[in-house]
């Protein structure tokens, strides 16, 4: 197993979990819908183009950070203290208001996201969110970074993970292979029922260009498609996991085969469907959302991140 690829796949999926937590928390708290910008996903050292950064550092068997980057103006708009033409000095005087809100947003989103880490790596210590105005100097550690957007503006969501304190080898492989197990950690009970149910009704997986599922799966993707939640799906073909009908499976295989033949391409040239609803042979209904991860240097596809949303209960209710 390639440890670097496995760790990166794990970073990718947890970045998506965090970004989705931020989206759901914003909608619960403010009723403002944000959406994931799939083409913005990058694996790189966290660097924000915005003038405000909030982060929570966690330590334990592993260590890392959950990070948010946004403009102060957007933070002020979210808390409804912003007025057109407001001066910079007046905006600064309001930092306690919108800075406090961003801390609370981050605290809740991390509270929803971090049980996945604690379930597999043990208890982690983290303090409340910290807000920095200006540049933030972070260690040279790879993180997953993705933008979420609304009519009001953009927020950069980042997740970095340093496994230096974990023994690499069988121990790490065992931990990473257990990541698809869903956790019902009691900490999530403190959050709103609506947010928790929506969050745990989805899963994230990383898929190689050859269509093989990489380590780093989260939130039991097997159960969404009607398989045993404990089933080890790492190395399985994506089409086998999804168990689609012949026509849909053929279309997906065609896309994967096409990708493997291309020497280089841009994001716009990838023939990946947008959000698509499927019903598989088990009768499970789910939506797939695709995020291609491109190597900027050689313009080749490194992997596909697939967000799976369980729609079976929704369809039954209807």
mmCIF file of C-alpha atoms in Angstrom:
data_model
loop_
_atom_site.group_PDB
_atom_site.id
_atom_site.type_symbol
_atom_site.label_atom_id
_atom_site.label_comp_id
_atom_site.label_asym_id
_atom_site.label_seq_id
_atom_site.Cartn_x
_atom_site.Cartn_y
_atom_site.Cartn_z
ATOM 1 C CA UNK A 1 0.000 0.000 0.000
ATOM 2 C CA UNK A 2 1.269 3.473 -0.872
ATOM 3 C CA UNK A 3 1.145 5.269 2.491
ATOM 4 C CA UNK A 4 1.350 8.764 0.971
ATOM 5 C CA UNK A 5 -1.600 8.100 -1.340
ATOM 6 C CA UNK A 6 -3.557 6.534 1.519
ATOM 7 C CA UNK A 7 -2.915 9.464 3.844
ATOM 8 C CA UNK A 8 -3.862 11.937 1.129
ATOM 9 C CA UNK A 9 -7.068 10.046 0.379
ATOM 10 C CA UNK A 10 -7.890 10.236 4.067
ATOM 11 C CA UNK A 11 -7.170 13.977 4.126
ATOM 12 C CA UNK A 12 -9.407 14.434 1.100
ATOM 13 C CA UNK A 13 -12.424 12.675 2.569
ATOM 14 C CA UNK A 14 -12.130 14.456 5.919
ATOM 15 C CA UNK A 15 -11.858 17.795 4.130
ATOM 16 C CA UNK A 16 -15.204 17.055 2.513
ATOM 17 C CA UNK A 17 -16.714 15.999 5.834
ATOM 18 C CA UNK A 18 -15.587 19.303 7.364
ATOM 19 C CA UNK A 19 -16.797 21.400 4.410
ATOM 20 C CA UNK A 20 -20.186 19.675 4.500
ATOM 21 C CA UNK A 21 -20.366 20.299 8.260
ATOM 22 C CA UNK A 22 -19.744 24.012 7.675
ATOM 23 C CA UNK A 23 -22.416 24.108 4.963
ATOM 24 C CA UNK A 24 -24.995 22.366 7.145
ATOM 25 C CA UNK A 25 -24.152 24.491 10.186
ATOM 26 C CA UNK A 26 -24.529 27.742 8.221
ATOM 27 C CA UNK A 27 -27.901 26.601 6.906
ATOM 28 C CA UNK A 28 -29.074 25.566 10.365
ATOM 29 C CA UNK A 29 -27.884 28.727 12.091
ATOM 30 C CA UNK A 30 -28.695 31.313 9.418
ATOM 31 C CA UNK A 31 -30.796 29.629 6.762
ATOM 32 C CA UNK A 32 -28.202 30.638 4.167
ATOM 33 C CA UNK A 33 -27.404 27.939 1.576
ATOM 34 C CA UNK A 34 -23.749 27.445 0.623
ATOM 35 C CA UNK A 35 -22.653 24.959 -2.033
ATOM 36 C CA UNK A 36 -19.407 23.097 -2.621
ATOM 37 C CA UNK A 37 -17.267 24.374 -5.513
ATOM 38 C CA UNK A 38 -16.033 20.993 -6.761
ATOM 39 C CA UNK A 39 -13.463 22.430 -9.168
ATOM 40 C CA UNK A 40 -11.734 24.367 -6.380
ATOM 41 C CA UNK A 41 -10.476 21.302 -4.471
ATOM 42 C CA UNK A 42 -6.687 21.233 -4.015
ATOM 43 C CA UNK A 43 -4.131 19.244 -2.030
ATOM 44 C CA UNK A 44 -1.567 21.808 -0.937
ATOM 45 C CA UNK A 45 -0.270 23.728 2.071
ATOM 46 C CA UNK A 46 -3.128 25.873 3.382
ATOM 47 C CA UNK A 47 -2.923 29.415 2.061
ATOM 48 C CA UNK A 48 -5.882 31.766 2.175
ATOM 49 C CA UNK A 49 -6.451 34.712 -0.198
ATOM 50 C CA UNK A 50 -8.846 36.201 2.343
ATOM 51 C CA UNK A 51 -8.138 38.645 5.177
ATOM 52 C CA UNK A 52 -9.576 36.540 7.994
ATOM 53 C CA UNK A 53 -8.595 33.022 9.065
ATOM 54 C CA UNK A 54 -10.113 30.924 11.844
ATOM 55 C CA UNK A 55 -8.660 27.614 12.945
ATOM 56 C CA UNK A 56 -8.778 24.898 15.571
ATOM 57 C CA UNK A 57 -5.664 22.818 16.233
ATOM 58 C CA UNK A 58 -6.058 19.288 17.584
ATOM 59 C CA UNK A 59 -3.434 17.020 19.139
ATOM 60 C CA UNK A 60 -3.191 13.436 20.333
ATOM 61 C CA UNK A 61 -1.983 10.328 18.499
ATOM 62 C CA UNK A 62 -2.289 12.578 15.467
ATOM 63 C CA UNK A 63 -2.338 16.325 15.108
ATOM 64 C CA UNK A 64 -3.635 18.813 12.605
ATOM 65 C CA UNK A 65 -5.957 21.711 11.981
ATOM 66 C CA UNK A 66 -9.428 22.580 10.815
ATOM 67 C CA UNK A 67 -9.324 25.950 9.050
ATOM 68 C CA UNK A 68 -11.650 28.563 7.589
ATOM 69 C CA UNK A 69 -10.617 31.469 5.379
ATOM 70 C CA UNK A 70 -12.997 34.287 4.478
ATOM 71 C CA UNK A 71 -13.213 38.060 4.087
ATOM 72 C CA UNK A 72 -14.179 40.204 7.043
ATOM 73 C CA UNK A 73 -16.907 41.772 4.926
ATOM 74 C CA UNK A 74 -18.514 38.352 4.407
ATOM 75 C CA UNK A 75 -18.302 37.598 8.140
ATOM 76 C CA UNK A 76 -20.022 40.919 8.843
ATOM 77 C CA UNK A 77 -22.718 40.161 6.259
ATOM 78 C CA UNK A 78 -23.399 36.771 7.818
ATOM 79 C CA UNK A 79 -24.010 38.422 11.179
ATOM 80 C CA UNK A 80 -26.026 41.252 9.565
ATOM 81 C CA UNK A 81 -23.825 44.024 10.915
ATOM 82 C CA UNK A 82 -22.486 45.068 7.515
ATOM 83 C CA UNK A 83 -23.737 48.164 5.712
ATOM 84 C CA UNK A 84 -22.711 49.352 2.257
ATOM 85 C CA UNK A 85 -20.011 51.994 2.401
ATOM 86 C CA UNK A 86 -18.956 51.125 5.933
ATOM 87 C CA UNK A 87 -15.387 52.210 6.692
ATOM 88 C CA UNK A 88 -12.587 49.807 7.566
ATOM 89 C CA UNK A 89 -12.249 51.325 11.034
ATOM 90 C CA UNK A 90 -15.932 50.826 11.802
ATOM 91 C CA UNK A 91 -15.696 47.263 10.512
ATOM 92 C CA UNK A 92 -12.761 46.594 12.824
ATOM 93 C CA UNK A 93 -14.804 47.849 15.783
ATOM 94 C CA UNK A 94 -17.338 45.096 15.034
ATOM 95 C CA UNK A 95 -14.804 42.276 15.119
ATOM 96 C CA UNK A 96 -16.052 41.000 18.462
ATOM 97 C CA UNK A 97 -19.475 40.421 16.889
ATOM 98 C CA UNK A 98 -18.622 38.694 13.633
ATOM 99 C CA UNK A 99 -15.389 37.194 14.955
ATOM 100 C CA UNK A 100 -17.341 35.543 17.756
ATOM 101 C CA UNK A 101 -19.842 34.158 15.285
ATOM 102 C CA UNK A 102 -17.112 32.645 13.076
ATOM 103 C CA UNK A 103 -15.572 31.009 16.165
ATOM 104 C CA UNK A 104 -18.924 29.473 17.049
ATOM 105 C CA UNK A 105 -19.448 28.312 13.461
ATOM 106 C CA UNK A 106 -16.028 26.663 13.491
ATOM 107 C CA UNK A 107 -16.560 25.092 16.923
ATOM 108 C CA UNK A 108 -19.822 23.458 15.830
ATOM 109 C CA UNK A 109 -18.465 22.277 12.464
ATOM 110 C CA UNK A 110 -15.400 20.751 14.132
ATOM 111 C CA UNK A 111 -17.639 19.158 16.762
ATOM 112 C CA UNK A 112 -19.499 17.408 13.941
ATOM 113 C CA UNK A 113 -16.340 16.395 12.077
ATOM 114 C CA UNK A 114 -13.834 15.354 14.733
ATOM 115 C CA UNK A 115 -15.673 12.280 16.125
ATOM 116 C CA UNK A 116 -14.562 10.463 12.961
ATOM 117 C CA UNK A 117 -10.937 11.088 13.955
ATOM 118 C CA UNK A 118 -11.438 10.243 17.626
ATOM 119 C CA UNK A 119 -13.249 7.030 16.768
ATOM 120 C CA UNK A 120 -10.152 5.780 14.937
ATOM 121 C CA UNK A 121 -7.249 7.566 16.634
ATOM 122 C CA UNK A 122 -8.474 7.925 20.210
ATOM 123 C CA UNK A 123 -9.218 11.049 22.197
ATOM 124 C CA UNK A 124 -7.989 14.298 20.711
ATOM 125 C CA UNK A 125 -7.425 17.548 22.565
ATOM 126 C CA UNK A 126 -8.559 20.796 20.995
ATOM 127 C CA UNK A 127 -9.356 24.269 22.249
ATOM 128 C CA UNK A 128 -11.914 26.756 20.978
ATOM 129 C CA UNK A 129 -11.474 28.458 17.642
ATOM 130 C CA UNK A 130 -8.881 31.177 17.112
ATOM 131 C CA UNK A 131 -9.396 34.037 14.657
ATOM 132 C CA UNK A 132 -6.486 35.750 12.919
ATOM 133 C CA UNK A 133 -6.829 38.952 10.915
ATOM 134 C CA UNK A 134 -4.149 39.039 8.233
ATOM 135 C CA UNK A 135 -1.647 36.335 7.287
ATOM 136 C CA UNK A 136 -1.312 33.053 9.159
ATOM 137 C CA UNK A 137 2.013 31.201 9.148
ATOM 138 C CA UNK A 138 1.327 27.467 9.233
ATOM 139 C CA UNK A 139 3.700 24.467 9.147
ATOM 140 C CA UNK A 140 4.552 23.050 5.717
ATOM 141 C CA UNK A 141 1.958 20.276 5.939
ATOM 142 C CA UNK A 142 -0.314 19.153 3.099
ATOM 143 C CA UNK A 143 -3.970 19.927 3.591
ATOM 144 C CA UNK A 144 -7.162 19.479 1.642
ATOM 145 C CA UNK A 145 -8.716 22.791 0.660
ATOM 146 C CA UNK A 146 -12.072 23.482 -0.972
ATOM 147 C CA UNK A 147 -14.309 26.518 -1.422
ATOM 148 C CA UNK A 148 -17.945 26.744 -0.435
ATOM 149 C CA UNK A 149 -19.935 29.557 -2.031
ATOM 150 C CA UNK A 150 -23.150 31.539 -1.766
ATOM 151 C CA UNK A 151 -24.483 34.785 -3.191
ATOM 152 C CA UNK A 152 -22.830 36.576 -0.258
ATOM 153 C CA UNK A 153 -19.301 35.296 -0.916
ATOM 154 C CA UNK A 154 -16.849 32.422 -0.548
ATOM 155 C CA UNK A 155 -15.371 30.509 2.392
ATOM 156 C CA UNK A 156 -12.243 28.368 2.117
ATOM 157 C CA UNK A 157 -12.453 25.153 4.167
ATOM 158 C CA UNK A 158 -9.197 23.386 4.992
ATOM 159 C CA UNK A 159 -8.170 20.239 6.840
ATOM 160 C CA UNK A 160 -4.555 19.293 7.556
ATOM 161 C CA UNK A 161 -3.305 16.115 9.180
ATOM 162 C CA UNK A 162 0.153 15.182 10.450
ATOM 163 C CA UNK A 163 0.613 11.469 11.100
ATOM 164 C CA UNK A 164 4.185 11.842 12.321
ATOM 165 C CA UNK A 165 3.240 10.518 15.752
ATOM 166 C CA UNK A 166 1.600 7.378 14.365
ATOM 167 C CA UNK A 167 3.706 4.321 13.626
ATOM 168 C CA UNK A 168 3.600 3.825 9.883
ATOM 169 C CA UNK A 169 2.968 0.305 8.607
ATOM 170 C CA UNK A 170 0.437 -2.238 9.764
ATOM 171 C CA UNK A 171 -0.911 0.005 12.526
ATOM 172 C CA UNK A 172 -1.649 2.856 10.121
ATOM 173 C CA UNK A 173 -3.091 0.532 7.517
ATOM 174 C CA UNK A 174 -5.399 -1.014 10.113
ATOM 175 C CA UNK A 175 -6.570 2.420 11.226
ATOM 176 C CA UNK A 176 -7.154 3.650 7.708
ATOM 177 C CA UNK A 177 -9.008 0.513 6.699
ATOM 178 C CA UNK A 178 -11.409 1.048 9.597
ATOM 179 C CA UNK A 179 -12.431 4.536 8.508
ATOM 180 C CA UNK A 180 -15.626 3.491 6.784
ATOM 181 C CA UNK A 181 -17.154 2.454 10.114
ATOM 182 C CA UNK A 182 -19.795 4.948 11.136
ATOM 183 C CA UNK A 183 -19.505 6.467 14.604
ATOM 184 C CA UNK A 184 -22.392 7.376 16.869
ATOM 185 C CA UNK A 185 -20.148 9.350 19.192
ATOM 186 C CA UNK A 186 -22.150 10.995 21.954
ATOM 187 C CA UNK A 187 -20.680 14.386 21.114
ATOM 188 C CA UNK A 188 -22.898 14.640 18.049
ATOM 189 C CA UNK A 189 -25.986 14.391 20.251
ATOM 190 C CA UNK A 190 -25.348 17.939 21.432
ATOM 191 C CA UNK A 191 -25.848 19.280 17.909
ATOM 192 C CA UNK A 192 -29.167 19.829 16.206
ATOM 193 C CA UNK A 193 -30.938 16.641 15.194
ATOM 194 C CA UNK A 194 -31.535 17.932 11.693
ATOM 195 C CA UNK A 195 -27.871 18.661 11.047
ATOM 196 C CA UNK A 196 -26.605 15.371 12.477
ATOM 197 C CA UNK A 197 -29.077 13.257 10.530
ATOM 198 C CA UNK A 198 -28.218 14.986 7.268
ATOM 199 C CA UNK A 199 -24.493 14.737 7.895
ATOM 200 C CA UNK A 200 -24.499 11.026 8.705
ATOM 201 C CA UNK A 201 -26.785 10.308 5.777
ATOM 202 C CA UNK A 202 -23.857 10.719 3.401
ATOM 203 C CA UNK A 203 -20.427 9.246 2.814
ATOM 204 C CA UNK A 204 -17.206 10.173 1.045
ATOM 205 C CA UNK A 205 -14.863 7.859 -0.820
ATOM 206 C CA UNK A 206 -11.703 8.340 -2.868
ATOM 207 C CA UNK A 207 -11.386 6.418 -6.132
ATOM 208 C CA UNK A 208 -8.266 5.860 -8.246
ATOM 209 C CA UNK A 209 -8.326 6.607 -12.009
ATOM 210 C CA UNK A 210 -8.567 2.830 -12.485
ATOM 211 C CA UNK A 211 -11.848 2.824 -10.580
ATOM 212 C CA UNK A 212 -10.477 1.200 -7.387
ATOM 213 C CA UNK A 213 -11.609 2.471 -3.980
ATOM 214 C CA UNK A 214 -8.731 3.922 -1.943
ATOM 215 C CA UNK A 215 -8.264 3.790 1.811
ATOM 216 C CA UNK A 216 -9.731 6.744 3.643
ATOM 217 C CA UNK A 217 -13.446 5.997 3.272
ATOM 218 C CA UNK A 218 -15.730 7.532 5.864
ATOM 219 C CA UNK A 219 -19.282 7.262 7.186
ATOM 220 C CA UNK A 220 -20.001 3.735 6.015
ATOM 221 C CA UNK A 221 -20.434 4.013 2.229
ATOM 222 C CA UNK A 222 -21.134 0.276 2.087
ATOM 223 C CA UNK A 223 -24.404 0.633 3.999
ATOM 224 C CA UNK A 224 -25.643 3.376 1.654
ATOM 225 C CA UNK A 225 -25.590 0.961 -1.283
ATOM 226 C CA UNK A 226 -27.114 -1.924 0.708
ATOM 227 C CA UNK A 227 -23.981 -3.809 1.808
ATOM 228 C CA UNK A 228 -22.852 -4.804 5.303
ATOM 229 C CA UNK A 229 -21.515 -1.611 6.989
ATOM 230 C CA UNK A 230 -18.547 -3.656 8.265
ATOM 231 C CA UNK A 231 -17.559 -4.840 4.776
ATOM 232 C CA UNK A 232 -14.002 -3.945 3.748
ATOM 233 C CA UNK A 233 -14.415 -2.067 0.461
ATOM 234 C CA UNK A 234 -10.834 -0.835 -0.026
ATOM 235 C CA UNK A 235 -9.519 -2.068 -3.374
ATOM 236 C CA UNK A 236 -13.026 -2.879 -4.639
ATOM 237 C CA UNK A 237 -14.112 -1.646 -8.060
ATOM 238 C CA UNK A 238 -16.427 1.366 -7.783
ATOM 239 C CA UNK A 239 -18.965 -0.283 -10.079
ATOM 240 C CA UNK A 240 -18.969 -3.391 -7.864
ATOM 241 C CA UNK A 241 -19.621 -1.295 -4.755
ATOM 242 C CA UNK A 242 -22.451 0.661 -6.345
ATOM 243 C CA UNK A 243 -24.039 -2.503 -7.795
ATOM 244 C CA UNK A 244 -25.726 -0.524 -10.567
ATOM 245 C CA UNK A 245 -27.845 -1.964 -13.328
ATOM 246 C CA UNK A 246 -26.044 -3.020 -16.500
ATOM 247 C CA UNK A 247 -26.716 0.189 -18.416
ATOM 248 C CA UNK A 248 -25.555 2.578 -15.657
ATOM 249 C CA UNK A 249 -22.561 0.385 -14.816
ATOM 250 C CA UNK A 250 -21.531 0.353 -18.482
ATOM 251 C CA UNK A 251 -21.723 4.164 -18.669
ATOM 252 C CA UNK A 252 -19.576 4.567 -15.556
ATOM 253 C CA UNK A 253 -16.991 2.062 -16.808
ATOM 254 C CA UNK A 254 -16.856 3.919 -20.118
ATOM 255 C CA UNK A 255 -16.042 7.175 -18.309
ATOM 256 C CA UNK A 256 -13.287 5.532 -16.232
ATOM 257 C CA UNK A 257 -11.750 3.881 -19.299
ATOM 258 C CA UNK A 258 -11.824 7.204 -21.148
ATOM 259 C CA UNK A 259 -10.022 8.964 -18.306
ATOM 260 C CA UNK A 260 -7.229 6.378 -18.216
ATOM 261 C CA UNK A 261 -6.453 6.917 -21.913
ATOM 262 C CA UNK A 262 -6.035 10.685 -21.703
ATOM 263 C CA UNK A 263 -2.494 12.032 -21.270
ATOM 264 C CA UNK A 264 -3.554 15.406 -19.879
ATOM 265 C CA UNK A 265 -6.698 17.461 -19.598
ATOM 266 C CA UNK A 266 -8.363 20.321 -17.785
ATOM 267 C CA UNK A 267 -11.219 20.012 -15.314
ATOM 268 C CA UNK A 268 -13.725 21.055 -17.971
ATOM 269 C CA UNK A 269 -12.740 18.125 -20.198
ATOM 270 C CA UNK A 270 -13.519 15.418 -17.641
ATOM 271 C CA UNK A 271 -16.708 13.613 -18.736
ATOM 272 C CA UNK A 272 -17.919 13.125 -15.163
ATOM 273 C CA UNK A 273 -21.667 13.561 -14.630
ATOM 274 C CA UNK A 274 -22.926 16.239 -12.302
ATOM 275 C CA UNK A 275 -25.053 15.255 -9.298
ATOM 276 C CA UNK A 276 -26.826 12.098 -10.461
ATOM 277 C CA UNK A 277 -29.445 9.974 -8.756
ATOM 278 C CA UNK A 278 -29.240 6.196 -9.049
ATOM 279 C CA UNK A 279 -31.247 3.184 -7.905
ATOM 280 C CA UNK A 280 -29.098 0.062 -7.685
ATOM 281 C CA UNK A 281 -29.937 -3.647 -7.820
ATOM 282 C CA UNK A 282 -30.489 -3.661 -4.042
ATOM 283 C CA UNK A 283 -33.200 -1.038 -4.437
ATOM 284 C CA UNK A 284 -31.077 1.601 -2.689
ATOM 285 C CA UNK A 285 -31.500 5.167 -3.938
ATOM 286 C CA UNK A 286 -28.532 7.499 -3.715
ATOM 287 C CA UNK A 287 -27.015 10.572 -5.286
ATOM 288 C CA UNK A 288 -23.398 10.724 -6.445
ATOM 289 C CA UNK A 289 -21.446 13.968 -6.599
ATOM 290 C CA UNK A 290 -17.981 13.908 -8.182
ATOM 291 C CA UNK A 291 -14.919 16.009 -7.336
ATOM 292 C CA UNK A 292 -11.899 15.388 -9.602
ATOM 293 C CA UNK A 293 -8.469 15.940 -8.026
ATOM 294 C CA UNK A 294 -5.985 17.018 -10.708
ATOM 295 C CA UNK A 295 -2.197 17.012 -10.513
ATOM 296 C CA UNK A 296 -1.533 20.614 -11.588
ATOM 297 C CA UNK A 297 1.971 19.768 -12.807
ATOM 298 C CA UNK A 298 1.191 17.053 -15.346
ATOM 299 C CA UNK A 299 -2.559 17.735 -15.684
ATOM 300 C CA UNK A 300 -3.461 14.138 -14.964
ATOM 301 C CA UNK A 301 -6.275 12.923 -12.764
ATOM 302 C CA UNK A 302 -4.915 11.780 -9.395
ATOM 303 C CA UNK A 303 -8.210 10.513 -8.010
ATOM 304 C CA UNK A 304 -11.925 11.094 -7.882
ATOM 305 C CA UNK A 305 -13.616 12.086 -4.646
ATOM 306 C CA UNK A 306 -17.168 10.768 -4.628
ATOM 307 C CA UNK A 307 -19.790 12.098 -2.230
ATOM 308 C CA UNK A 308 -22.612 9.608 -1.745
ATOM 309 C CA UNK A 309 -25.929 10.842 -0.345
ATOM 310 C CA UNK A 310 -28.484 8.299 0.851
ATOM 311 C CA UNK A 311 -31.927 9.108 -0.591
ATOM 312 C CA UNK A 312 -33.650 5.801 0.183
ATOM 313 C CA UNK A 313 -35.520 7.031 3.291
ATOM 314 C CA UNK A 314 -36.522 10.259 1.539
ATOM 315 C CA UNK A 315 -37.979 8.334 -1.379
ATOM 316 C CA UNK A 316 -39.876 6.025 0.994
ATOM 317 C CA UNK A 317 -41.348 9.011 2.838
ATOM 318 C CA UNK A 318 -42.563 10.454 -0.452
#
